Coordinates of C-alpha atoms in Angstrom, one line a residue:
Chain A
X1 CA 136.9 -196.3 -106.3
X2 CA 136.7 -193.5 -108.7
X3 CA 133.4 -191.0 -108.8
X4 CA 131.0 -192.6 -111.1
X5 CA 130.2 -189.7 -114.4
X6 CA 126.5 -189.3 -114.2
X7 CA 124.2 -188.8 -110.8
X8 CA 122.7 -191.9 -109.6
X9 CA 119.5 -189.8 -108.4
X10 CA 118.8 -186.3 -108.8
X11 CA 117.9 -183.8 -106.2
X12 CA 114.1 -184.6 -106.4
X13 CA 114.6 -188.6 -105.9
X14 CA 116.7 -188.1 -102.5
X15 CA 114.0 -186.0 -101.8
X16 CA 111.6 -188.5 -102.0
X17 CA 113.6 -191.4 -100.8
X18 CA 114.5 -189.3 -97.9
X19 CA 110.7 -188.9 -97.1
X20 CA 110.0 -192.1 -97.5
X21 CA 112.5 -194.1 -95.1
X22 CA 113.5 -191.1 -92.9
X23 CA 110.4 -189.1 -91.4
X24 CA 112.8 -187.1 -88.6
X25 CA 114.1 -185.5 -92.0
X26 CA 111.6 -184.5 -94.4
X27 CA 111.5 -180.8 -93.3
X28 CA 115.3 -180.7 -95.3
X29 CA 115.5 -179.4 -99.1
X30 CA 117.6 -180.9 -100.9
X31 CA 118.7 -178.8 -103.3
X32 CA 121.0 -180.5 -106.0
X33 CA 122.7 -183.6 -106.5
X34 CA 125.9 -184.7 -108.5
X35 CA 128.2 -187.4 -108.2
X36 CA 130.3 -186.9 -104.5
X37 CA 128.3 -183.8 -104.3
X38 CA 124.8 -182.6 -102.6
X39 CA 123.4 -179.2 -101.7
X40 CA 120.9 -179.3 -98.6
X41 CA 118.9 -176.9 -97.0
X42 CA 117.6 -176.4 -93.5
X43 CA 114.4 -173.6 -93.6
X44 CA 114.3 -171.5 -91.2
X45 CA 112.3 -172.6 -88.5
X46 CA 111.3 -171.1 -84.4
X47 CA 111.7 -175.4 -83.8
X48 CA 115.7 -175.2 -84.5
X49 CA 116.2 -172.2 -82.2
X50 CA 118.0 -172.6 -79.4
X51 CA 119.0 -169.4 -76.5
X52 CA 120.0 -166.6 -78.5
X53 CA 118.1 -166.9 -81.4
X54 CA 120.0 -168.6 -83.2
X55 CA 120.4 -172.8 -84.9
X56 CA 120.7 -175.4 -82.0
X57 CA 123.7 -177.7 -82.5
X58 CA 121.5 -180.8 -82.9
X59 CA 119.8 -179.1 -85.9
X60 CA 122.8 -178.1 -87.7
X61 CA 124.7 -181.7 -87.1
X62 CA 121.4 -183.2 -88.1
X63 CA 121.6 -181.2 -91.3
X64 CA 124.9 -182.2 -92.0
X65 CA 124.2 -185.9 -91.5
X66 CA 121.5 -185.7 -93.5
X67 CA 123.4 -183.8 -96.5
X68 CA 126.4 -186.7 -96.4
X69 CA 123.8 -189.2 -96.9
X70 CA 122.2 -187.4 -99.8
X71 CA 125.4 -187.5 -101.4
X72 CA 125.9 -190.8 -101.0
X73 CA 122.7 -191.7 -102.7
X74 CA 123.9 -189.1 -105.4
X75 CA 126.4 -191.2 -106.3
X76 CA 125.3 -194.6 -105.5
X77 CA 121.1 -194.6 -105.9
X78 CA 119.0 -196.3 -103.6
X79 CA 120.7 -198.6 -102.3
X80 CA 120.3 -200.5 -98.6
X81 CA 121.0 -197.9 -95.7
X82 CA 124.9 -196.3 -95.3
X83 CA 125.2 -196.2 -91.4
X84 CA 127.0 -193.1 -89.8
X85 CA 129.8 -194.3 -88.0
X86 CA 132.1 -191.3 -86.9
X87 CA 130.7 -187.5 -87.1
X88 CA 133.0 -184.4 -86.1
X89 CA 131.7 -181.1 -86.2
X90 CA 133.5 -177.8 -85.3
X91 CA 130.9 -174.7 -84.6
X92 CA 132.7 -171.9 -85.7
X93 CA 130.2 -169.1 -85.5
X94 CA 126.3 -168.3 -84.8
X95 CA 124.0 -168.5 -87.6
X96 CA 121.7 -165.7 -88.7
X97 CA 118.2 -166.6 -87.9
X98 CA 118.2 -167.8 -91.3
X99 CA 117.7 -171.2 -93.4
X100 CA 121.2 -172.6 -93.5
X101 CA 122.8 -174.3 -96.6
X102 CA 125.0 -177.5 -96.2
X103 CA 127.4 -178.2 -99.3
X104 CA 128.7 -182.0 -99.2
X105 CA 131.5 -183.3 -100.7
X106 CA 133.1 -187.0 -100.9
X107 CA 136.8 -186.7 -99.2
X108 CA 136.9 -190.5 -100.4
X109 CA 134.5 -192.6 -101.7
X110 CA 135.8 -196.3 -101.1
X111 CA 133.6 -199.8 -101.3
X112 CA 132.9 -200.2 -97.7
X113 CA 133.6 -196.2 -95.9
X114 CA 133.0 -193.0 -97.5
X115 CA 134.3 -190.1 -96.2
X116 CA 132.6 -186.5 -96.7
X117 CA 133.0 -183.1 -95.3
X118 CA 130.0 -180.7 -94.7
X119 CA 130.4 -176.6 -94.8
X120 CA 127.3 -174.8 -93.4
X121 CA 126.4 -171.6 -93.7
X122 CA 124.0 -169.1 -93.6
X123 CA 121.6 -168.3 -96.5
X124 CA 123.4 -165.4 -98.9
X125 CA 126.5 -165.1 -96.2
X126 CA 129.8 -166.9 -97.8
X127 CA 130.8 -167.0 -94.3
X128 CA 130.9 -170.8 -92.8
X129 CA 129.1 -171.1 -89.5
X130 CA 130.0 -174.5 -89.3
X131 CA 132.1 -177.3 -90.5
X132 CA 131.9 -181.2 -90.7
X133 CA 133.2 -184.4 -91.5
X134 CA 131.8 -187.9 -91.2
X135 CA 132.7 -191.7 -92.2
X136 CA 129.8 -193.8 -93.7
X137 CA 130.2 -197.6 -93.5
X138 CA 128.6 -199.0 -96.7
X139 CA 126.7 -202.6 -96.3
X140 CA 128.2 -205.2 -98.5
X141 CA 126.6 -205.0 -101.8
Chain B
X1 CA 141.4 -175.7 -62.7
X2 CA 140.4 -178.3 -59.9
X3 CA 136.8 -179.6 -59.3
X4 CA 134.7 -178.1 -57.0
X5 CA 133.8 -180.5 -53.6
X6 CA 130.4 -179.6 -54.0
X7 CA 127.7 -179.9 -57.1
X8 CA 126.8 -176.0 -57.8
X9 CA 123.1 -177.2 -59.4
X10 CA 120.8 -180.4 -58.0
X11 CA 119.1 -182.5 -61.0
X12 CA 116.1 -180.6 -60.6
X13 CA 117.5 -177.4 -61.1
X14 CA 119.6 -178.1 -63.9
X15 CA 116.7 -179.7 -65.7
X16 CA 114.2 -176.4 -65.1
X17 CA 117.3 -174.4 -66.4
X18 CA 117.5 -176.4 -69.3
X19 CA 113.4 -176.5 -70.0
X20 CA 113.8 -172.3 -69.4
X21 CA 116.6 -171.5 -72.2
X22 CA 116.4 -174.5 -74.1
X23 CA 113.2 -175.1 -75.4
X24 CA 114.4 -177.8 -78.0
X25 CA 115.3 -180.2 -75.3
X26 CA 112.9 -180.2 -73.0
X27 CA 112.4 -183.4 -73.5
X28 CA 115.3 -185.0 -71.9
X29 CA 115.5 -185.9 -67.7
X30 CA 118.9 -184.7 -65.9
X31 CA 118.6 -187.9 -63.7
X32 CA 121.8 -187.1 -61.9
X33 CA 124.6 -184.6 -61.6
X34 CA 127.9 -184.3 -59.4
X35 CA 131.0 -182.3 -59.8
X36 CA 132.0 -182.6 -63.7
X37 CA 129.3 -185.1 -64.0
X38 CA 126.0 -185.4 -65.1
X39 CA 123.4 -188.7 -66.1
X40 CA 120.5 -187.8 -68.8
X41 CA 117.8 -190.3 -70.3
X42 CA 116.2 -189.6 -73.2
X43 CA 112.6 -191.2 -72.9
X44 CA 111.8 -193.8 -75.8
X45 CA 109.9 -191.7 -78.2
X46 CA 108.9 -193.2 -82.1
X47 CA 109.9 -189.4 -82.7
X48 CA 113.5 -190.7 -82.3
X49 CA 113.1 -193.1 -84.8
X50 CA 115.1 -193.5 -87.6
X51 CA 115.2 -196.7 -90.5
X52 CA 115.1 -200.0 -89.3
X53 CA 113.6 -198.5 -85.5
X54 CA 116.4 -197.4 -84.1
X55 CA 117.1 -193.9 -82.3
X56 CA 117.9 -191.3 -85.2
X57 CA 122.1 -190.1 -84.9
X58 CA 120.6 -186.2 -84.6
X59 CA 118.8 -187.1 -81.0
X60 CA 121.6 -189.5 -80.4
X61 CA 124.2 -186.0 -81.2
X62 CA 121.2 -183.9 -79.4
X63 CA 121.3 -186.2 -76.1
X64 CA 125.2 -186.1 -75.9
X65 CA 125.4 -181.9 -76.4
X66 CA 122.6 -181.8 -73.5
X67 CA 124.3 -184.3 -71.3
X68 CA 127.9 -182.2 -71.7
X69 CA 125.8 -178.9 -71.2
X70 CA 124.4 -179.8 -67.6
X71 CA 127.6 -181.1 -66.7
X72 CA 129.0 -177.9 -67.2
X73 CA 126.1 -176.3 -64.7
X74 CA 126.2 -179.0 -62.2
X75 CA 129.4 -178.0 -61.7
X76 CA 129.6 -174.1 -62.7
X77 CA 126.2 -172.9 -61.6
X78 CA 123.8 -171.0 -64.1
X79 CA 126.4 -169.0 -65.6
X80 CA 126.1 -167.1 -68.9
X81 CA 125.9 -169.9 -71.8
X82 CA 128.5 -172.2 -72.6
X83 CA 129.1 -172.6 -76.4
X84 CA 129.7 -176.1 -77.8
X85 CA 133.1 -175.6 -80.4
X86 CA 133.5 -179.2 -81.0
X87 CA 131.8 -182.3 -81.0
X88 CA 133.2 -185.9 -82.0
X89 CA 130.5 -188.8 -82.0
X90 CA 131.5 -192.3 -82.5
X91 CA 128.4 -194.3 -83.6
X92 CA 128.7 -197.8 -82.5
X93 CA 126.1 -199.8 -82.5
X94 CA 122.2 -199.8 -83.0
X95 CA 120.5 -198.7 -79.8
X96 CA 117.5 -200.6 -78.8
X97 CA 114.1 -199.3 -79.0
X98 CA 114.2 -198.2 -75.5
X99 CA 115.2 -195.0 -73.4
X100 CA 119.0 -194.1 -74.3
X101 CA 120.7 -193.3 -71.0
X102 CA 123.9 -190.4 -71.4
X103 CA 126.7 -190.6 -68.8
X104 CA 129.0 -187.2 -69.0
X105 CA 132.0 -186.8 -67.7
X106 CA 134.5 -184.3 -67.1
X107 CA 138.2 -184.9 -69.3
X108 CA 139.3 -181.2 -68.2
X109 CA 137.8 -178.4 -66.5
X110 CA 140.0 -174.8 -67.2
X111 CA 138.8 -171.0 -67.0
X112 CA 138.1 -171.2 -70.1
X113 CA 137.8 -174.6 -72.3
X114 CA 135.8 -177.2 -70.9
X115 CA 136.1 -181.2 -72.4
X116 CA 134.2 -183.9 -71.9
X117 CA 133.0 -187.5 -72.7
X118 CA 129.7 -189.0 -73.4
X119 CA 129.3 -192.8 -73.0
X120 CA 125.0 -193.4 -74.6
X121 CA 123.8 -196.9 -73.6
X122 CA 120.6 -198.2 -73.8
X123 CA 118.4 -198.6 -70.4
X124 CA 119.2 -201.3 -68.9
X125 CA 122.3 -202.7 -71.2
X126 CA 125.5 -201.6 -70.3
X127 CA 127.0 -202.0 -74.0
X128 CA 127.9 -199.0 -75.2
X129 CA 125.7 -197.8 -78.7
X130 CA 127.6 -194.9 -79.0
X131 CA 130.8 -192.5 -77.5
X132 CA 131.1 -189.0 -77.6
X133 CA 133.8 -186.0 -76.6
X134 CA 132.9 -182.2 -76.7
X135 CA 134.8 -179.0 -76.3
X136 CA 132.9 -176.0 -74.3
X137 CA 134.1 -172.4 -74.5
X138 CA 133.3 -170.8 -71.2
X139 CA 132.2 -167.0 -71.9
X140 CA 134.6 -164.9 -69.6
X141 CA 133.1 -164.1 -66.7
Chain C
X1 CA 131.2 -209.5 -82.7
X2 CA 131.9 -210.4 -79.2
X3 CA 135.9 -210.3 -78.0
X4 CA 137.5 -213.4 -77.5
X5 CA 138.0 -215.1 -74.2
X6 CA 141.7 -215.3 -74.7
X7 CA 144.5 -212.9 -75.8
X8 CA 145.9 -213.4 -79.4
X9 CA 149.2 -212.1 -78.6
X10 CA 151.3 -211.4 -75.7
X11 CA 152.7 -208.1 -74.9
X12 CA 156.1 -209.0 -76.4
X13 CA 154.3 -211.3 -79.3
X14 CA 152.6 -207.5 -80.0
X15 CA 156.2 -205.6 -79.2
X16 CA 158.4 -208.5 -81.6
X17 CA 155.9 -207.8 -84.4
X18 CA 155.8 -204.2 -84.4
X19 CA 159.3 -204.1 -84.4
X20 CA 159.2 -206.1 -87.1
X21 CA 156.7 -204.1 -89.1
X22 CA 156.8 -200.4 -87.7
X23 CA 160.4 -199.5 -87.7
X24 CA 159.1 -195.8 -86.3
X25 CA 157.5 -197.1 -83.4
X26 CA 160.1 -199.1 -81.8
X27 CA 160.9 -197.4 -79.0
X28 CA 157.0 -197.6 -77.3
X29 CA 156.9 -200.4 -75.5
X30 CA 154.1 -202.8 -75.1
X31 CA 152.9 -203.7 -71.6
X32 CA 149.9 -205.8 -71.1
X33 CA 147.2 -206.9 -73.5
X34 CA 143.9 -208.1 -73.3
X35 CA 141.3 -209.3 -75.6
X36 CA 140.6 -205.4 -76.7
X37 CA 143.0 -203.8 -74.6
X38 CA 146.7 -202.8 -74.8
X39 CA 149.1 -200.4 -72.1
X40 CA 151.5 -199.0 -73.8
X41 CA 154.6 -196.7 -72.6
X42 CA 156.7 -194.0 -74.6
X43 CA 159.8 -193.7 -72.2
X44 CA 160.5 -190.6 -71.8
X45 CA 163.6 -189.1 -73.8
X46 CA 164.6 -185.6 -75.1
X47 CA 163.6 -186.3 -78.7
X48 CA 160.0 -185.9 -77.4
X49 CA 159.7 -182.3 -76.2
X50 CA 157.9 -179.3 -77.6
X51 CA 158.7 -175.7 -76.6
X52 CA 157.9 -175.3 -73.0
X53 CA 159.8 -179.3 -72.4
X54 CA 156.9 -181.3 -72.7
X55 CA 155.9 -184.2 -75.1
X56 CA 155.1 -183.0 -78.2
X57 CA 151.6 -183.6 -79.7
X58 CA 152.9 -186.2 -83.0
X59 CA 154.8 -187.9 -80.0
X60 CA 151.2 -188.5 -78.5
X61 CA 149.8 -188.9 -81.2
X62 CA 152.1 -192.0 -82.3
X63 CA 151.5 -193.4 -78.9
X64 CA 147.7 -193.0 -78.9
X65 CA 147.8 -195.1 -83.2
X66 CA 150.2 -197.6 -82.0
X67 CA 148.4 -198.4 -78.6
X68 CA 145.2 -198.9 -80.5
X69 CA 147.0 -201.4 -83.1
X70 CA 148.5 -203.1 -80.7
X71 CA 144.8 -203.6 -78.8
X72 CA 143.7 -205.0 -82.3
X73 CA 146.8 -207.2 -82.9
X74 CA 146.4 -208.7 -79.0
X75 CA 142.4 -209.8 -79.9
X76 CA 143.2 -210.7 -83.6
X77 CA 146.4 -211.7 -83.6
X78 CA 149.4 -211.0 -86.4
X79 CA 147.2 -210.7 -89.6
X80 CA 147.2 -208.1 -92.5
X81 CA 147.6 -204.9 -91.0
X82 CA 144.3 -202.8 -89.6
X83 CA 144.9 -199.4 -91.3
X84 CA 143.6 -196.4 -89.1
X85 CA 141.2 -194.1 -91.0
X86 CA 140.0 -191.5 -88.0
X87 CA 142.1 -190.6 -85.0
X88 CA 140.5 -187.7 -82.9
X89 CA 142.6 -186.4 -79.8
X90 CA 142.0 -184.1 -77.2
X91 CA 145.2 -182.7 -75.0
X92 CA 143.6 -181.8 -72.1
X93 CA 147.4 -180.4 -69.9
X94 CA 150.7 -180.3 -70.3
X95 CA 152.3 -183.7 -69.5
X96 CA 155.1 -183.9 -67.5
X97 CA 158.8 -184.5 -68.3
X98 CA 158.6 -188.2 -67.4
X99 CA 157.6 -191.7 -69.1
X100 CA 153.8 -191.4 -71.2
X101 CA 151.1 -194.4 -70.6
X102 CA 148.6 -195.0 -73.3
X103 CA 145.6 -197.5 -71.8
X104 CA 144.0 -198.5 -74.8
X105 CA 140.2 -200.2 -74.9
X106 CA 138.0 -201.2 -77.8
X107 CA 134.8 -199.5 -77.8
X108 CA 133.5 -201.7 -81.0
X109 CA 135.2 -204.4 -82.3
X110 CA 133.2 -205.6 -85.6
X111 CA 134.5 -207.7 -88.5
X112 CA 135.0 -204.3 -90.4
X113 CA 135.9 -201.8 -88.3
X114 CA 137.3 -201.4 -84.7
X115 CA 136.9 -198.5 -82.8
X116 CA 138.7 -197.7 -79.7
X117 CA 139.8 -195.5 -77.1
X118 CA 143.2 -194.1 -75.7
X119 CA 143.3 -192.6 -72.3
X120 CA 147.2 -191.1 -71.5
X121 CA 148.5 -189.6 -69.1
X122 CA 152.3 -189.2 -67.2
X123 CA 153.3 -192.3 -65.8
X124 CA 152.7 -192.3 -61.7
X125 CA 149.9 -189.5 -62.0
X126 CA 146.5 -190.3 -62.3
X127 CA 145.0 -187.4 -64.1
X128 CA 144.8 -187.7 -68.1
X129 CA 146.9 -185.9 -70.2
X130 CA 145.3 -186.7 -73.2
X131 CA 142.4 -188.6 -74.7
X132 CA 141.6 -190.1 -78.3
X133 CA 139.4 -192.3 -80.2
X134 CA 140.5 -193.8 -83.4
X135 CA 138.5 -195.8 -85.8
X136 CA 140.6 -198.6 -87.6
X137 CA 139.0 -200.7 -90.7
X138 CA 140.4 -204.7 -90.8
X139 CA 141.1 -205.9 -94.2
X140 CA 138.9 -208.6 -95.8
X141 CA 139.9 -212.3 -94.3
Chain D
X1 CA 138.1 -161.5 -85.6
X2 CA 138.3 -160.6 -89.4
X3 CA 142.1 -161.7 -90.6
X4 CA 144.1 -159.3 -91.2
X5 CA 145.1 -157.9 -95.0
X6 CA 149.0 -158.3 -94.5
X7 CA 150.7 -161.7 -93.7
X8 CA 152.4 -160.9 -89.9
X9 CA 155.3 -163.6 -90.7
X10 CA 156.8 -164.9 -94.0
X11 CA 157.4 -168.4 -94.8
X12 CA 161.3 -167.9 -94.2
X13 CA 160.6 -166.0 -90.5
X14 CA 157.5 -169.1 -89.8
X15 CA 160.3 -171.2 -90.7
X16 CA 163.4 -169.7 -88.8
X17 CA 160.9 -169.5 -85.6
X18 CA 160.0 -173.1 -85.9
X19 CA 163.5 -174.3 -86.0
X20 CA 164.4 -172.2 -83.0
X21 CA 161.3 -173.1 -80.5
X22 CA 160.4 -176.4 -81.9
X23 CA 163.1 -178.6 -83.0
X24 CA 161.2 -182.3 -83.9
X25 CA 160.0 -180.5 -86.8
X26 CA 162.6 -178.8 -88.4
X27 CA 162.5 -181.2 -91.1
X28 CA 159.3 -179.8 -92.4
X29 CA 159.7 -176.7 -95.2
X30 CA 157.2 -173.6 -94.6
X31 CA 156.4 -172.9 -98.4
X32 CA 154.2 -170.5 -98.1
X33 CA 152.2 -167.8 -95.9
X34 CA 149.4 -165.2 -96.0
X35 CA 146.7 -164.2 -93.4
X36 CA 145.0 -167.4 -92.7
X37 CA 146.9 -169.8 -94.5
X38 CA 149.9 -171.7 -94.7
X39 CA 151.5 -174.3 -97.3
X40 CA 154.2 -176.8 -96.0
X41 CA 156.3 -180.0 -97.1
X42 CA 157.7 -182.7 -95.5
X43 CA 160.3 -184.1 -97.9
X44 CA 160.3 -187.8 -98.7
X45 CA 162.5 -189.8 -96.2
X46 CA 162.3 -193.6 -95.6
X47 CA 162.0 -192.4 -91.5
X48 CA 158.4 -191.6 -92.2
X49 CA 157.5 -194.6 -93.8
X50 CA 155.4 -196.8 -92.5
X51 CA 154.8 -200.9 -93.7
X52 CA 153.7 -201.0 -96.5
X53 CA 156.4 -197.6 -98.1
X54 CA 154.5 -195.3 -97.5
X55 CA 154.3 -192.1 -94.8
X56 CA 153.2 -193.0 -91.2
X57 CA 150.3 -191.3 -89.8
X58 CA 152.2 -189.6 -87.4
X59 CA 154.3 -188.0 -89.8
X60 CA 151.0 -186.5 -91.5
X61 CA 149.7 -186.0 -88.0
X62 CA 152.7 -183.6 -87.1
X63 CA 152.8 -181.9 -90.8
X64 CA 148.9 -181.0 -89.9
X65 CA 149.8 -179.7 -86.5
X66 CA 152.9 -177.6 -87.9
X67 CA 151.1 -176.6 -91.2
X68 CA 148.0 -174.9 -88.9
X69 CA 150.6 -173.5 -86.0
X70 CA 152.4 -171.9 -89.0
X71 CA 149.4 -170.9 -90.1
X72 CA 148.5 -168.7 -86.9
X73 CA 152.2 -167.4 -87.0
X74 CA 151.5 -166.2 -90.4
X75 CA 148.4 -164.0 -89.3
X76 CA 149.1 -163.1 -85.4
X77 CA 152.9 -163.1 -85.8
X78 CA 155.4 -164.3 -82.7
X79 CA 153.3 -164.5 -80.2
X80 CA 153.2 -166.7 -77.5
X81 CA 152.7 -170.1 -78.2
X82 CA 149.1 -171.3 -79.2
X83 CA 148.4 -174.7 -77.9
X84 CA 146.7 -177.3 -79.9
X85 CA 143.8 -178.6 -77.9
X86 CA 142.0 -181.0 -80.6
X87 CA 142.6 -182.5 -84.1
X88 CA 140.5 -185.0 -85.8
X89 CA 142.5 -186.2 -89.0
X90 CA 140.7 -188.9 -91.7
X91 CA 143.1 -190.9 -93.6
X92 CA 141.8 -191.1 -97.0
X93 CA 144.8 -193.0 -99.4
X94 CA 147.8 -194.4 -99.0
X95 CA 150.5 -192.0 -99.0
X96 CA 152.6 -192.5 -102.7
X97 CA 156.2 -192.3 -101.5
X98 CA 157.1 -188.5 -103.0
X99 CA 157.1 -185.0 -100.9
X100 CA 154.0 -184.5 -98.9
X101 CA 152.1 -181.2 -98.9
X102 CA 150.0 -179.5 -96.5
X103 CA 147.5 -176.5 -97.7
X104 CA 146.4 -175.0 -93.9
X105 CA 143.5 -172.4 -94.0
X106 CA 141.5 -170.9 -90.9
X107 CA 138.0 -172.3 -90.4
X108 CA 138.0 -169.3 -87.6
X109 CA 140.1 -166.8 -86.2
X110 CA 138.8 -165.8 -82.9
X111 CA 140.5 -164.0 -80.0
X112 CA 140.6 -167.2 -78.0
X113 CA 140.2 -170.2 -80.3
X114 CA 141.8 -170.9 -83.4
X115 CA 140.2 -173.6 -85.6
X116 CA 141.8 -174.6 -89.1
X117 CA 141.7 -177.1 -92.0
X118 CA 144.1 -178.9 -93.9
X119 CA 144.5 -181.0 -97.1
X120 CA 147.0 -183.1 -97.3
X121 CA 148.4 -184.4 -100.8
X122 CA 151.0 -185.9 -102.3
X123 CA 153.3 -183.4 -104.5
X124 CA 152.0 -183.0 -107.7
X125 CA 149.0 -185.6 -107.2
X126 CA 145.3 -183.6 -106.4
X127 CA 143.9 -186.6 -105.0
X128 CA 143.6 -185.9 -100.9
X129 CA 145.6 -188.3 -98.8
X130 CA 144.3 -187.0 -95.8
X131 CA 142.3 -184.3 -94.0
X132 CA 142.2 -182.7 -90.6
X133 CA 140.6 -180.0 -88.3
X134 CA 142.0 -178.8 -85.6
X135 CA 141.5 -176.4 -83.1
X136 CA 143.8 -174.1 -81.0
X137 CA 143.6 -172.1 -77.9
X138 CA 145.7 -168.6 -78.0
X139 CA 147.2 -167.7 -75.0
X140 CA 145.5 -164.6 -73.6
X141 CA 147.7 -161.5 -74.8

């Protein structure tokens, strides 16, 4: 399946579709939208710390999760719920006490599994802190 | 590196280690812990909650990461932090709305790379809802 | 969708069609199945080693993909092939210079996808060698 | 560990070393090298094919794992051998039967742990076939 041209929803509509069916997540911006393509952030927050000072694991793979499904509703609107169904993350260095920025892109965006991969990083720092990739299993239309 | 015969941390003390340097996860019992094992529950919480009333993938990820982490300490001690460098989480079904049980288990345990499975399970059903494997670094000592 | 009662396929119904299908693979051979299991065996030959005269990783890798097909084909029986989309794997020690067993068990097995999970290790020795889980989507009926 | 400004091998020494220590993959070409990254081939050949014509996953398994151990060669030099301790690889697309490409480039570059990424391609197509992450302990100096 090819990339459609034109954003099913833009940044503010996964936004508010996120609120709406997925209260664990409504602390994430997300940022901008485009067709395989989303921009997430996490803000800064003492709640995601964990010993060190710096982003628990749960916060940044939650962040990541969350980013692959915004993209997925980039590209296919509001549809009925994609369901994670494999998520690997590597954790490659600490983040800054920071908010942290997730860019999501479509490795393959098929009928029934999308795949996506997820760099994190720090706010202003090209450096990746993290990195992630995830299937999606899409419900028959 | 063999196991040791003995567990180097009770439940009780791995859980007030966790609740001290962990302030994010306070929230989840070490039930159990043995030589390169550990058993964790996460209590039912509508926190968890994600759409359609099921346990949200981050606490799913979160439960996993903790379970791997006091397996490390049941079986190292309190030991300077162990660092999570990779973690793989098969999502495999939708847990029930109950507490979400995490049984850990040593795969390898050298100087300095620990890995580790995760089986999560509802209380009280032993189907699996989800399947997990981590890699530790061990700071040198 | 609950495994069947009965095996689809015998071990050499499995090892007749691979040979069949998968010219590459036919030197594992297939030793039991189950409704959603298989044990596997790469005998142990030259061809296999890595620097240091051990099995090499693809070698492992080969036997991890074709013991998890071989699980599917037992429970489903010969139909269109199951193409693997995710394969994680974890070499946890050297294996020795001697025959490789692959016991392979479905974690999941839905219409859609099958996951499962390999567990290898040196044939006579008890401790793993290796683990993977591999995620496998079934073509449309 | 910030990679260093000068590549420590050249694709033709990568290659000459791989066909000396690690002869199951001296079919695969090192294209090119430079701190951090590394571009290889495997050339079209009906062995890798898999039903179907096109290239098995273990073929694009073991041009991941070569393409991310020459990458380490290419900024540590001839060190001792790293050891690959995990790789997740998605499988995106059906191979088309041509020369398959591997572009390898450090995620990290620790003192201990190695982790990389690679995109996998057929030549002269963009479209990603495949994608993996792996991660690779280096022996202690």
């Amino acid at each position: 399946m090819a990339l459609p041209d034109k954003v099913a929803m833009s940044a503010a509509e996964v936004q508010a579709f996120i609120e709406q069916v997925f209260e664990q997540a409504t602390h994430i911006r997300i940022e901008e939208t485009a067709p395989g393509f989303s921009r997430c952030r996490l803000p800064f927050d003492t709640r995601h710390l964990r010993p060190g000072g710096t982003i628990s694991g749960p916060s940044m793979f939650q962040l990541a999760d969350c980013g692959l499904y915004a993209m997925i509703l980039s590209t296919l609107g509001p549809i009925a719920l994609a369901v994670t169904t494999n998520l690997n993350i590597n954790f490659l260095r600490k983040p800054a006490p920071r908010d942290l920025i997730a860019e999501c892109r479509a490795l393959k965006f098929g009928r029934r599994l999308v795949i996506g991969e997820v760099s994190l990083f720090s706010a202003d720092d090209p450096e990746l802190v993290a990195h992630a990739t995830g299937t999606y299993s899409i419900p028959p239309g």
